[in-house]
mmCIF file of C-alpha atoms and ligand atoms in Angstrom:
data_model
loop_
_atom_site.group_PDB
_atom_site.id
_atom_site.type_symbol
_atom_site.label_atom_id
_atom_site.label_comp_id
_atom_site.label_asym_id
_atom_site.label_seq_id
_atom_site.Cartn_x
_atom_site.Cartn_y
_atom_site.Cartn_z
ATOM 1 C CA UNK A 1 -85.131 35.128 83.790
ATOM 2 C CA UNK A 2 -82.100 34.122 81.732
ATOM 3 C CA UNK A 3 -83.873 35.161 78.565
ATOM 4 C CA UNK A 4 -84.726 38.570 80.050
ATOM 5 C CA UNK A 5 -81.086 39.128 81.091
ATOM 6 C CA UNK A 6 -79.868 38.119 77.645
ATOM 7 C CA UNK A 7 -82.199 40.601 75.969
ATOM 8 C CA UNK A 8 -81.132 43.405 78.282
ATOM 9 C CA UNK A 9 -77.450 42.727 77.609
ATOM 10 C CA UNK A 10 -78.116 42.573 73.895
ATOM 11 C CA UNK A 11 -79.853 45.947 73.950
ATOM 12 C CA UNK A 12 -76.928 47.510 75.821
ATOM 13 C CA UNK A 13 -74.357 46.002 73.496
ATOM 14 C CA UNK A 14 -76.010 47.472 70.411
ATOM 15 C CA UNK A 15 -77.091 50.850 71.717
ATOM 16 C CA UNK A 16 -74.929 53.892 71.114
ATOM 17 C CA UNK A 17 -74.927 56.678 73.647
ATOM 18 C CA UNK A 18 -73.527 59.912 72.341
ATOM 19 C CA UNK A 19 -74.609 61.962 75.340
ATOM 20 C CA UNK A 20 -72.576 65.145 75.535
ATOM 21 C CA UNK A 21 -73.731 67.332 78.425
ATOM 22 C CA UNK A 22 -71.762 70.329 77.182
ATOM 23 C CA UNK A 23 -73.915 70.556 74.057
ATOM 24 C CA UNK A 24 -76.615 73.182 74.058
ATOM 25 C CA UNK A 25 -80.114 71.972 74.768
ATOM 26 C CA UNK A 26 -81.602 74.949 72.979
ATOM 27 C CA UNK A 27 -83.462 73.967 69.856
ATOM 28 C CA UNK A 28 -86.591 76.114 70.151
ATOM 29 C CA UNK A 29 -88.477 76.526 66.903
ATOM 30 C CA UNK A 30 -86.405 74.166 64.801
ATOM 31 C CA UNK A 31 -87.923 70.710 65.185
ATOM 32 C CA UNK A 32 -90.044 68.983 62.569
ATOM 33 C CA UNK A 33 -93.313 67.297 63.509
ATOM 34 C CA UNK A 34 -93.145 63.570 62.765
ATOM 35 C CA UNK A 35 -95.989 63.471 60.229
ATOM 36 C CA UNK A 36 -96.602 67.089 59.276
ATOM 37 C CA UNK A 37 -99.620 69.092 60.390
ATOM 38 C CA UNK A 38 -101.933 66.354 61.632
ATOM 39 C CA UNK A 39 -104.394 66.442 64.533
ATOM 40 C CA UNK A 40 -103.016 66.095 68.031
ATOM 41 C CA UNK A 41 -105.115 63.491 69.809
ATOM 42 C CA UNK A 42 -103.528 64.016 73.225
ATOM 43 C CA UNK A 43 -101.232 66.832 74.297
ATOM 44 C CA UNK A 44 -98.179 66.633 76.546
ATOM 45 C CA UNK A 45 -100.174 68.403 79.273
ATOM 46 C CA UNK A 46 -103.040 65.995 78.673
ATOM 47 C CA UNK A 47 -100.659 63.070 79.360
ATOM 48 C CA UNK A 48 -99.574 64.757 82.600
ATOM 49 C CA UNK A 49 -103.178 65.348 83.664
ATOM 50 C CA UNK A 50 -104.039 61.658 83.480
ATOM 51 C CA UNK A 51 -104.731 59.888 86.738
ATOM 52 C CA UNK A 52 -102.240 58.420 87.292
ATOM 53 C CA UNK A 53 -100.053 60.685 85.115
ATOM 54 C CA UNK A 54 -98.330 59.207 82.066
ATOM 55 C CA UNK A 55 -94.907 57.734 82.919
ATOM 56 C CA UNK A 56 -93.534 59.326 79.746
ATOM 57 C CA UNK A 57 -95.577 62.415 78.841
ATOM 58 C CA UNK A 58 -95.476 63.246 75.154
ATOM 59 C CA UNK A 59 -97.524 64.503 72.243
ATOM 60 C CA UNK A 60 -99.829 62.075 70.410
ATOM 61 C CA UNK A 61 -100.186 62.765 66.704
ATOM 62 C CA UNK A 62 -103.201 61.025 65.169
ATOM 63 C CA UNK A 63 -102.102 59.480 61.873
ATOM 64 C CA UNK A 64 -103.130 56.496 59.767
ATOM 65 C CA UNK A 65 -101.251 53.217 60.204
ATOM 66 C CA UNK A 66 -97.874 53.055 58.452
ATOM 67 C CA UNK A 67 -97.515 56.808 57.935
ATOM 68 C CA UNK A 68 -93.861 57.789 57.437
ATOM 69 C CA UNK A 69 -92.292 59.305 60.559
ATOM 70 C CA UNK A 70 -89.589 61.896 59.926
ATOM 71 C CA UNK A 71 -86.676 62.794 62.195
ATOM 72 C CA UNK A 72 -87.307 66.046 64.076
ATOM 73 C CA UNK A 73 -83.720 67.144 63.583
ATOM 74 C CA UNK A 74 -80.296 65.763 62.711
ATOM 75 C CA UNK A 75 -78.771 63.197 65.026
ATOM 76 C CA UNK A 76 -78.040 59.541 65.604
ATOM 77 C CA UNK A 77 -80.421 56.648 66.231
ATOM 78 C CA UNK A 78 -79.374 55.406 69.667
ATOM 79 C CA UNK A 79 -82.089 52.971 70.708
ATOM 80 C CA UNK A 80 -84.764 50.900 69.106
ATOM 81 C CA UNK A 81 -87.243 48.302 70.331
ATOM 82 C CA UNK A 82 -88.805 45.973 67.822
ATOM 83 C CA UNK A 83 -91.303 44.147 70.019
ATOM 84 C CA UNK A 84 -94.851 45.239 70.788
ATOM 85 C CA UNK A 85 -94.642 44.506 74.525
ATOM 86 C CA UNK A 86 -95.135 47.059 77.349
ATOM 87 C CA UNK A 87 -96.907 50.413 77.138
ATOM 88 C CA UNK A 88 -94.395 51.800 74.613
ATOM 89 C CA UNK A 89 -94.769 49.085 71.985
ATOM 90 C CA UNK A 90 -92.140 49.443 69.263
ATOM 91 C CA UNK A 91 -90.079 52.606 69.458
ATOM 92 C CA UNK A 92 -87.089 54.360 67.981
ATOM 93 C CA UNK A 93 -84.938 56.939 69.783
ATOM 94 C CA UNK A 94 -82.992 59.825 68.299
ATOM 95 C CA UNK A 95 -80.072 61.515 70.050
ATOM 96 C CA UNK A 96 -80.268 64.967 68.479
ATOM 97 C CA UNK A 97 -77.077 66.838 67.630
ATOM 98 C CA UNK A 98 -78.244 69.596 70.024
ATOM 99 C CA UNK A 99 -77.976 67.180 72.968
ATOM 100 C CA UNK A 100 -81.672 66.416 73.307
ATOM 101 C CA UNK A 101 -83.282 62.978 73.213
ATOM 102 C CA UNK A 102 -86.495 62.131 71.306
ATOM 103 C CA UNK A 103 -88.490 58.878 71.338
ATOM 104 C CA UNK A 104 -91.202 57.842 68.903
ATOM 105 C CA UNK A 105 -93.567 55.213 70.342
ATOM 106 C CA UNK A 106 -96.191 52.684 69.155
ATOM 107 C CA UNK A 107 -94.563 52.080 65.768
ATOM 108 C CA UNK A 108 -95.485 49.550 63.092
ATOM 109 C CA UNK A 109 -91.798 49.357 62.173
ATOM 110 C CA UNK A 110 -88.505 51.203 62.309
ATOM 111 C CA UNK A 111 -86.666 52.080 59.118
ATOM 112 C CA UNK A 112 -83.100 52.701 60.310
ATOM 113 C CA UNK A 113 -80.651 50.755 62.470
ATOM 114 C CA UNK A 114 -79.134 51.790 65.788
ATOM 115 C CA UNK A 115 -75.996 53.829 65.137
ATOM 116 C CA UNK A 116 -77.312 55.382 61.912
ATOM 117 C CA UNK A 117 -76.792 59.106 61.449
ATOM 118 C CA UNK A 118 -80.001 60.705 60.176
ATOM 119 C CA UNK A 119 -80.837 64.144 58.875
ATOM 120 C CA UNK A 120 -83.802 66.378 59.655
ATOM 121 C CA UNK A 121 -86.834 65.104 57.739
ATOM 122 C CA UNK A 122 -85.415 61.664 56.967
ATOM 123 C CA UNK A 123 -87.954 58.837 57.302
ATOM 124 C CA UNK A 124 -86.904 56.800 60.335
ATOM 125 C CA UNK A 125 -90.020 54.717 61.062
ATOM 126 C CA UNK A 126 -93.642 53.974 60.183
ATOM 127 C CA UNK A 127 -96.493 54.701 62.580
ATOM 128 C CA UNK A 128 -98.634 52.038 64.154
ATOM 129 C CA UNK A 129 -100.650 51.351 67.270
ATOM 130 C CA UNK A 130 -98.354 48.864 69.007
ATOM 131 C CA UNK A 131 -98.282 48.302 72.741
ATOM 132 C CA UNK A 132 -99.163 45.810 75.449
ATOM 133 C CA UNK A 133 -98.064 42.904 73.255
ATOM 134 C CA UNK A 134 -100.409 43.810 70.419
ATOM 135 C CA UNK A 135 -100.229 45.582 67.041
ATOM 136 C CA UNK A 136 -103.418 47.368 68.074
ATOM 137 C CA UNK A 137 -102.802 48.184 71.742
ATOM 138 C CA UNK A 138 -104.007 51.747 70.989
ATOM 139 C CA UNK A 139 -105.713 53.675 68.256
ATOM 140 C CA UNK A 140 -103.285 54.519 65.451
ATOM 141 C CA UNK A 141 -100.956 57.368 66.413
ATOM 142 C CA UNK A 142 -97.343 58.285 67.072
ATOM 143 C CA UNK A 143 -96.307 59.479 70.528
ATOM 144 C CA UNK A 144 -93.280 61.794 70.633
ATOM 145 C CA UNK A 145 -91.356 62.249 73.910
ATOM 146 C CA UNK A 146 -88.598 64.827 74.367
ATOM 147 C CA UNK A 147 -85.923 65.092 77.054
ATOM 148 C CA UNK A 148 -83.657 68.154 77.172
ATOM 149 C CA UNK A 149 -79.925 67.598 77.432
ATOM 150 C CA UNK A 150 -79.837 63.971 78.530
ATOM 151 C CA UNK A 151 -81.184 60.468 78.126
ATOM 152 C CA UNK A 152 -84.413 59.338 79.794
ATOM 153 C CA UNK A 153 -82.446 57.126 82.172
ATOM 154 C CA UNK A 154 -80.294 60.082 83.176
ATOM 155 C CA UNK A 155 -83.164 62.573 83.533
ATOM 156 C CA UNK A 156 -85.974 60.221 84.540
ATOM 157 C CA UNK A 157 -88.627 58.915 82.165
ATOM 158 C CA UNK A 158 -91.402 61.240 83.446
ATOM 159 C CA UNK A 159 -89.178 64.338 83.104
ATOM 160 C CA UNK A 160 -89.980 65.132 79.513
ATOM 161 C CA UNK A 161 -90.737 68.578 78.124
ATOM 162 C CA UNK A 162 -93.427 69.571 75.619
ATOM 163 C CA UNK A 163 -92.141 68.673 72.121
ATOM 164 C CA UNK A 164 -94.704 71.046 70.598
ATOM 165 C CA UNK A 165 -92.900 73.987 72.218
ATOM 166 C CA UNK A 166 -89.821 73.269 70.122
ATOM 167 C CA UNK A 167 -91.351 72.629 66.728
ATOM 168 C CA UNK A 168 -90.885 74.859 63.752
ATOM 169 C CA UNK A 169 -93.592 77.526 63.867
ATOM 170 C CA UNK A 170 -94.381 76.996 67.548
ATOM 171 C CA UNK A 171 -97.039 74.947 69.265
ATOM 172 C CA UNK A 172 -100.505 74.500 67.836
ATOM 173 C CA UNK A 173 -103.340 76.038 69.869
ATOM 174 C CA UNK A 174 -104.618 74.475 73.069
ATOM 175 C CA UNK A 175 -106.772 71.400 72.716
ATOM 176 C CA UNK A 176 -109.676 70.203 74.852
ATOM 177 C CA UNK A 177 -107.449 67.403 76.182
ATOM 178 C CA UNK A 178 -105.788 70.078 78.271
ATOM 179 C CA UNK A 179 -108.890 70.197 80.420
ATOM 180 C CA UNK A 180 -108.153 68.455 83.686
ATOM 181 C CA UNK A 181 -109.281 64.864 83.949
ATOM 182 C CA UNK A 182 -112.692 65.081 85.659
ATOM 183 C CA UNK A 183 -113.294 63.906 89.170
ATOM 184 C CA UNK A 184 -115.916 61.179 89.261
ATOM 185 C CA UNK A 185 -118.394 61.148 92.102
ATOM 186 C CA UNK A 186 -120.788 58.280 92.587
ATOM 187 C CA UNK A 187 -123.339 57.838 95.377
ATOM 188 C CA UNK A 188 -126.309 55.510 95.809
ATOM 189 C CA UNK A 189 -128.746 56.709 98.451
ATOM 190 C CA UNK A 190 -131.653 54.619 99.714
ATOM 191 C CA UNK A 191 -134.272 56.926 101.144
ATOM 192 C CA UNK A 192 -137.963 57.252 101.858
ATOM 193 C CA UNK A 193 -139.385 60.661 101.039
ATOM 194 C CA UNK A 194 -143.112 61.257 100.567
ATOM 195 C CA UNK A 195 -143.664 63.551 97.589
ATOM 196 C CA UNK A 196 -146.836 65.626 97.725
ATOM 197 C CA UNK A 197 -148.646 65.785 94.380
ATOM 198 C CA UNK A 198 -148.118 68.791 92.119
ATOM 199 C CA UNK A 199 -145.605 70.504 94.408
ATOM 200 C CA UNK A 200 -141.880 70.843 93.816
ATOM 201 C CA UNK A 201 -139.994 69.226 96.695
ATOM 202 C CA UNK A 202 -136.260 69.571 97.273
ATOM 203 C CA UNK A 203 -134.713 66.179 98.063
ATOM 204 C CA UNK A 204 -131.391 65.159 99.583
ATOM 205 C CA UNK A 205 -128.939 63.459 97.211
ATOM 206 C CA UNK A 206 -127.049 61.490 99.873
ATOM 207 C CA UNK A 207 -127.302 60.971 103.620
ATOM 208 C CA UNK A 208 -127.132 64.432 105.190
ATOM 209 C CA UNK A 209 -126.354 66.063 101.841
ATOM 210 C CA UNK A 210 -128.862 68.425 100.292
ATOM 211 C CA UNK A 211 -126.705 69.833 97.479
ATOM 212 C CA UNK A 212 -125.294 68.240 94.336
ATOM 213 C CA UNK A 213 -122.585 70.902 94.394
ATOM 214 C CA UNK A 214 -121.574 73.860 96.517
ATOM 215 C CA UNK A 215 -119.067 76.125 94.792
ATOM 216 C CA UNK A 216 -117.257 78.820 96.746
ATOM 217 C CA UNK A 217 -116.489 82.384 95.722
ATOM 218 C CA UNK A 218 -113.992 82.584 92.836
ATOM 219 C CA UNK A 219 -114.309 78.886 91.903
ATOM 220 C CA UNK A 220 -115.840 77.561 88.684
ATOM 221 C CA UNK A 221 -117.144 73.992 88.623
ATOM 222 C CA UNK A 222 -117.869 72.423 85.251
ATOM 223 C CA UNK A 223 -119.364 68.987 84.882
ATOM 224 C CA UNK A 224 -122.244 66.720 84.080
ATOM 225 C CA UNK A 225 -124.552 64.960 86.445
ATOM 226 C CA UNK A 226 -126.948 62.102 85.955
ATOM 227 C CA UNK A 227 -129.562 61.030 88.460
ATOM 228 C CA UNK A 228 -131.237 57.656 88.692
ATOM 229 C CA UNK A 229 -134.456 57.787 90.649
ATOM 230 C CA UNK A 230 -136.592 55.038 92.090
ATOM 231 C CA UNK A 231 -140.118 55.743 93.345
ATOM 232 C CA UNK A 232 -143.129 53.830 94.576
ATOM 233 C CA UNK A 233 -146.782 54.682 94.080
ATOM 234 C CA UNK A 234 -146.524 56.311 90.659
ATOM 235 C CA UNK A 235 -149.685 56.024 88.611
ATOM 236 C CA UNK A 236 -149.133 59.081 86.427
ATOM 237 C CA UNK A 237 -145.537 60.202 86.696
ATOM 238 C CA UNK A 238 -142.835 62.257 88.289
ATOM 239 C CA UNK A 239 -140.990 65.386 87.168
ATOM 240 C CA UNK A 240 -137.330 66.098 87.887
ATOM 241 C CA UNK A 241 -135.352 69.310 87.616
ATOM 242 C CA UNK A 242 -132.143 70.846 88.903
ATOM 243 C CA UNK A 243 -132.107 74.269 90.481
ATOM 244 C CA UNK A 244 -129.031 76.459 90.849
ATOM 245 C CA UNK A 245 -128.803 79.321 93.295
ATOM 246 C CA UNK A 246 -126.410 82.239 92.927
ATOM 247 C CA UNK A 247 -125.387 83.482 96.358
ATOM 248 C CA UNK A 248 -124.208 86.892 97.524
ATOM 249 C CA UNK A 249 -121.386 85.214 99.420
ATOM 250 C CA UNK A 250 -120.340 81.694 100.399
ATOM 251 C CA UNK A 251 -122.942 81.673 103.176
ATOM 252 C CA UNK A 252 -125.745 83.384 101.219
ATOM 253 C CA UNK A 253 -128.227 84.977 100.848
ATOM 254 C CA UNK A 254 -129.634 83.768 97.507
ATOM 255 C CA UNK A 255 -129.350 86.430 94.803
ATOM 256 C CA UNK A 256 -130.764 84.534 91.798
ATOM 257 C CA UNK A 257 -132.536 81.203 91.405
ATOM 258 C CA UNK A 258 -131.934 79.431 88.089
ATOM 259 C CA UNK A 259 -134.511 76.717 87.399
ATOM 260 C CA UNK A 260 -133.294 74.141 84.897
ATOM 261 C CA UNK A 261 -135.238 72.095 82.283
ATOM 262 C CA UNK A 262 -137.608 69.372 83.454
ATOM 263 C CA UNK A 263 -137.505 65.670 82.672
ATOM 264 C CA UNK A 264 -140.754 63.776 83.074
ATOM 265 C CA UNK A 265 -140.644 60.152 84.153
ATOM 266 C CA UNK A 266 -143.880 58.366 83.279
ATOM 267 C CA UNK A 267 -145.242 55.626 85.492
ATOM 268 C CA UNK A 268 -144.242 52.303 83.984
ATOM 269 C CA UNK A 269 -144.028 49.783 86.776
ATOM 270 C CA UNK A 270 -146.668 47.250 87.684
ATOM 271 C CA UNK A 271 -148.500 48.092 90.907
ATOM 272 C CA UNK A 272 -146.286 47.508 93.925
ATOM 273 C CA UNK A 273 -142.908 47.686 92.161
ATOM 274 C CA UNK A 274 -140.873 50.885 91.766
ATOM 275 C CA UNK A 275 -140.656 53.065 88.684
ATOM 276 C CA UNK A 276 -137.131 54.030 87.680
ATOM 277 C CA UNK A 277 -136.115 57.040 85.672
ATOM 278 C CA UNK A 278 -133.154 59.132 84.742
ATOM 279 C CA UNK A 279 -132.344 62.819 84.442
ATOM 280 C CA UNK A 280 -129.032 64.094 83.080
ATOM 281 C CA UNK A 281 -127.610 67.578 82.603
ATOM 282 C CA UNK A 282 -124.298 69.285 82.081
ATOM 283 C CA UNK A 283 -123.619 72.428 84.069
ATOM 284 C CA UNK A 284 -121.199 75.167 84.951
ATOM 285 C CA UNK A 285 -121.394 76.911 88.313
ATOM 286 C CA UNK A 286 -119.527 80.176 88.879
ATOM 287 C CA UNK A 287 -119.158 80.479 92.639
ATOM 288 C CA UNK A 288 -120.600 81.310 95.012
ATOM 289 C CA UNK A 289 -123.362 78.964 93.805
ATOM 290 C CA UNK A 290 -125.074 75.748 94.780
ATOM 291 C CA UNK A 291 -127.062 73.137 92.898
ATOM 292 C CA UNK A 292 -129.851 70.865 94.105
ATOM 293 C CA UNK A 293 -132.588 68.485 92.920
ATOM 294 C CA UNK A 294 -136.334 69.019 92.974
ATOM 295 C CA UNK A 295 -139.040 66.438 92.265
ATOM 296 C CA UNK A 296 -142.747 66.789 91.660
ATOM 297 C CA UNK A 297 -145.130 63.846 91.766
ATOM 298 C CA UNK A 298 -147.985 64.021 89.275
ATOM 299 C CA UNK A 299 -150.247 61.860 91.429
ATOM 300 C CA UNK A 300 -150.694 61.455 95.153
ATOM 301 C CA UNK A 301 -149.189 58.655 97.239
ATOM 302 C CA UNK A 302 -145.691 58.765 95.689
ATOM 303 C CA UNK A 303 -142.591 57.909 97.723
ATOM 304 C CA UNK A 304 -139.031 58.410 96.509
ATOM 305 C CA UNK A 305 -137.097 55.292 97.572
ATOM 306 C CA UNK A 306 -133.707 55.745 95.973
ATOM 307 C CA UNK A 307 -131.524 58.338 94.295
ATOM 308 C CA UNK A 308 -128.184 57.572 92.623
ATOM 309 C CA UNK A 309 -125.866 60.374 91.569
ATOM 310 C CA UNK A 310 -123.155 60.016 88.921
ATOM 311 C CA UNK A 311 -121.216 63.228 88.586
ATOM 312 C CA UNK A 312 -118.104 64.096 86.568
ATOM 313 C CA UNK A 313 -116.667 67.530 87.206
ATOM 314 C CA UNK A 314 -113.599 69.673 87.481
ATOM 315 C CA UNK A 315 -112.954 72.985 89.120
ATOM 316 C CA UNK A 316 -110.910 75.922 87.925
HETATM 317 ZN ZN1 ZN B 401 -99.207 59.123 74.160
#
């Protein structure tokens, strides 16, 4: 406790706050990326889409360990942390001359002291992967956070803006990370359904639930689904397929039936014990549509005893 207080006081004593609210926060199109044109491994919006959202949304630039990090613009180094602890790991903070505040996280080391005036493009640190008390708390990258017109403690740590919107040349195109974080759905359903041989039978995927997905008019659901099936009485095998139906409206009727590829599960179990098999497929449903599962036993006397659904999806 005493040690923690001492460290906090020390940090305050050495930090320099040059916050000047009257300065313009407008710096659009002038900032320098920290390591040039390198891949972005997670966008600012991607950080915000996390569940829970990032406490300090920023842009992650994927760079090799110990890449030089250059100041986005002229300003003064106002904060610096040299330990790997917490989610930030080592960081350095720049109070830009335009009044904005920029933090570079997960460093291997910082190159300039608190209070140093730096110019645009000057090397201020070296990238790393530090965080959570480790030099390798992440994959190697630098995370850049930007606050407009104030410090993070004044504005709130989550209230960053997208650094990429202020870089020279404008933001790079949208990345797949901007897709929403998928919703995960997981059900395990013990059942007992007799499957007649050589006939496709629609089966429920959970108690009282016939459909894997029902998507209303104007909604698009994108995802992947995997089914784990357990059946008794297989001597030959079992076929599995998904079927999608396009509806005229949310309540039907069916306009088009789209039969999907078949997976065949061969009988493997010793007599008396269940055969297990898996079927997986990615999908996109443009509402109004619905999706369900059909099974066909290849021999008589087959009973489906369990169906587990693992589904990851998002709607737009
Ligand atoms: Zn990040």
